[in-house]
Amino acid sequence: MVLKNKVLAFIFFLFFVLFLFFLIFYFLKQNINLFYTPTQINSIVVPINKIIKIGGFVKNNSIKTDNSLNVFFDITDYDNSISVRYNGILPDLFAENKGVIVIGYLDNNFLFNAKQVLAKHDENYTSLKNIDISNK
Amino acid sequence: MFIEFGFLSILVCLFLNIFTILNLYFLFFSFNFDRKKILILFLSQFLLLFSSLVSVLYSLFIDDFSLLYTYSNSNSNLPFIYKFSALWGAHEGSFLLFVFLFSFWNLFFFIFGPRFEKKIEITLFFVLSFIKFLLLLLLIFVSNPFERIIDNIPIDGIDLNPLLQDINLTIHPPILYLGYIGFSIPFSFSISLLFNNQLDFKYFICIYPWILISFSLLTFGIFIGSLWAYYELGWGGWWFWDPVENASLMPWLSCVILIHFYHISFRKNYFFRFVVLLSIVTFLFCLLGIFLVRSGLISSVHSFSSSSSRGFYFFTFFLIIFLFSLFLFFLRFKFFPKNNLYYFNFRDYILFFSLFLIIISLITIFIGTFLPLFIDLFFDNKISIGDLFFNIVSLPFLALSIFFIPFMYILNKYSVYFFLFSLLFSYFFIDSFLFWKFFYIFLFIWLFLNFLFFLIKIFFSLIKINNFYRSFLFFLSHFGILILVIGISISSFYSIEKDCVLKIGDSIDFLNYKLVFNRILNKNSYNYISDIGEFSLYKNSKLLCKIFPEKRIFFVSGVYMTESYVFSNFFCDIYLALGKKINENTWSCRFYYKPFISFLWFGFIVISLYSFLRFIILINR
């Protein structure tokens, strides 16, 4: 191969890789779910109608269900709390005072619409004893 | 008393290990290599680790709750078989199992492995022993399963996590660990070649079966894990792009690339550097996976303990091996034999391109898995990567590389028509036009037609195919991928999913099936009580079978557990799980209809079995 061709091939390859990385990071940026605590939601500006995650504990006596699959409950970090609506079957380890992570979006009425509810459990499975509430 | 014996045997094992390392060091400079002596040392270490494993198991069996590990992972009501699960259910025990299996695999390789020149062999076992030394240190100082509770000995234990009380999870860890550990052989072999500056591809041919066996075991381990997630954990899903799942997928993909580069090297004596580098990287991925699972830094359903001080030691362990091996690799980089100039044909370029795609996919998975950890450590900000990222970035690269599989040996003069046919078929016969659905259905039809045609060709004209043997092996090795693609694409795009509230007597209709809720039964067992729903499944208003999904309450921990019921025949699975009791006669239920999901399991088994058989065949040569 002539040197000129080699250089051309290399430049072409470089652009291809750059393009790929641009693509990857573009999609990565789209799919980053930020993690908030109820306190942060009340104090800082949180994007509305965008998928986010909230972690905390299920507040005492806050779980309300009717005869359908709709569930309302509050997530608290013992300072602030936020109401969550969920339509579906809750995980087995979901219970009051237990750690929970919800994925969903905040609507205009400041109600959190959960798409997914995760009850976290470590090896000792006493649900989430020591959830790291970041920047508390 | 038994436990102290177990701990003592670990200590003796450590001393023997140091003795082995010293011995190997001196043997390296002496003239003769006394295999018998090293064999005895390896065997005794294996037996000592075995006895310490047995001592923990014994304490689980006699319910000795003065042992911290037994207390936190077992209970007197725990059924017999799950005591084994409890043995490797939590961090300390599973790490003991890991070290034990590492020792076992060393011994196994020592006895059945190939013989090389003295220096290469000694360095190989030296590296293995050194890794074992580090593992033993970690076991003794950071994750000791022999800790006693000194005062206030509890009467009963906290029980094993009900999620882990499943037969699949009893066999999942040992097999997966063996898969991980298996890669230590090509790793230390590469290190040995680099160290001794014997960079010749001919040595690598003997080690190839040992790559295959680890690949087979790793595939089988991932398969069992997916099966467990499908039945026990995931409400019908089998892969969640969870960090821990990714940790097992990364070495798998890296091993796939390694195997392909090995074949390029084998045929053309090219890319030997890559073979050595990849065999190092694959093992590093395995170690990284272990570090990730045990660090407690990542939130995952599988994660073990949440103490991050332990993570620090594991990371140091990883860093030592990482820096050392890559340093050695780049030190010897220019000593590799010169690539003889070879002109590649079309087929080779296709292979390079698809391997490149797999590498890109591997990189994206790596970024997606470790970016949250990285940002958490350096910017103190919690994020997570949604599984959509993996689905629209990592997966299409893999799928595209799969698209090129038939180009290798299976392509024939009709393939253009197959291509057009599958394009048109998937375009016109997909009810709702979705790009991904179109793409994956197209992929599946394209693969299927090419493979089918190849099979017919074999059947009718055995002799006429040029280089028959090679293309037949190619067909067999990629056959599992075809079945896997069928299973994944159909089951994910044509499944029906429903959450509903059912009263006794209510029914669900779907396709030509009908599911009727008959009644609720109660059952008492060893360590749980359960409500069992009785459902009848009708097909074309004929009774097919009865379905019994279960809701268990484990009375030791008070934890609810859903035991779903899966009715499966060859072509579809009907999956039913009880949700919550709403009142006496009403339950919420989750229901799935998944066509062709059995193909998925079958594909895993075929891939795993094929590489296992290749191992057996190659090792007997």
mmCIF file of C-alpha atoms in Angstrom, chain B residues 373-381:
data_model
loop_
_atom_site.group_PDB
_atom_site.id
_atom_site.type_symbol
_atom_site.label_atom_id
_atom_site.label_comp_id
_atom_site.label_asym_id
_atom_site.label_seq_id
_atom_site.Cartn_x
_atom_site.Cartn_y
_atom_site.Cartn_z
ATOM 1 C CA LEU B 373 -19.672 4.178 39.161
ATOM 2 C CA PHE B 374 -17.131 6.618 37.757
ATOM 3 C CA ILE B 375 -19.402 9.628 38.199
ATOM 4 C CA ASP B 376 -20.346 8.509 41.688
ATOM 5 C CA LEU B 377 -16.698 8.225 42.699
ATOM 6 C CA PHE B 378 -15.355 11.418 41.159
ATOM 7 C CA PHE B 379 -18.284 13.823 40.998
ATOM 8 C CA ASP B 380 -20.349 12.488 43.885
ATOM 9 C CA ASN B 381 -23.432 12.487 41.749
#
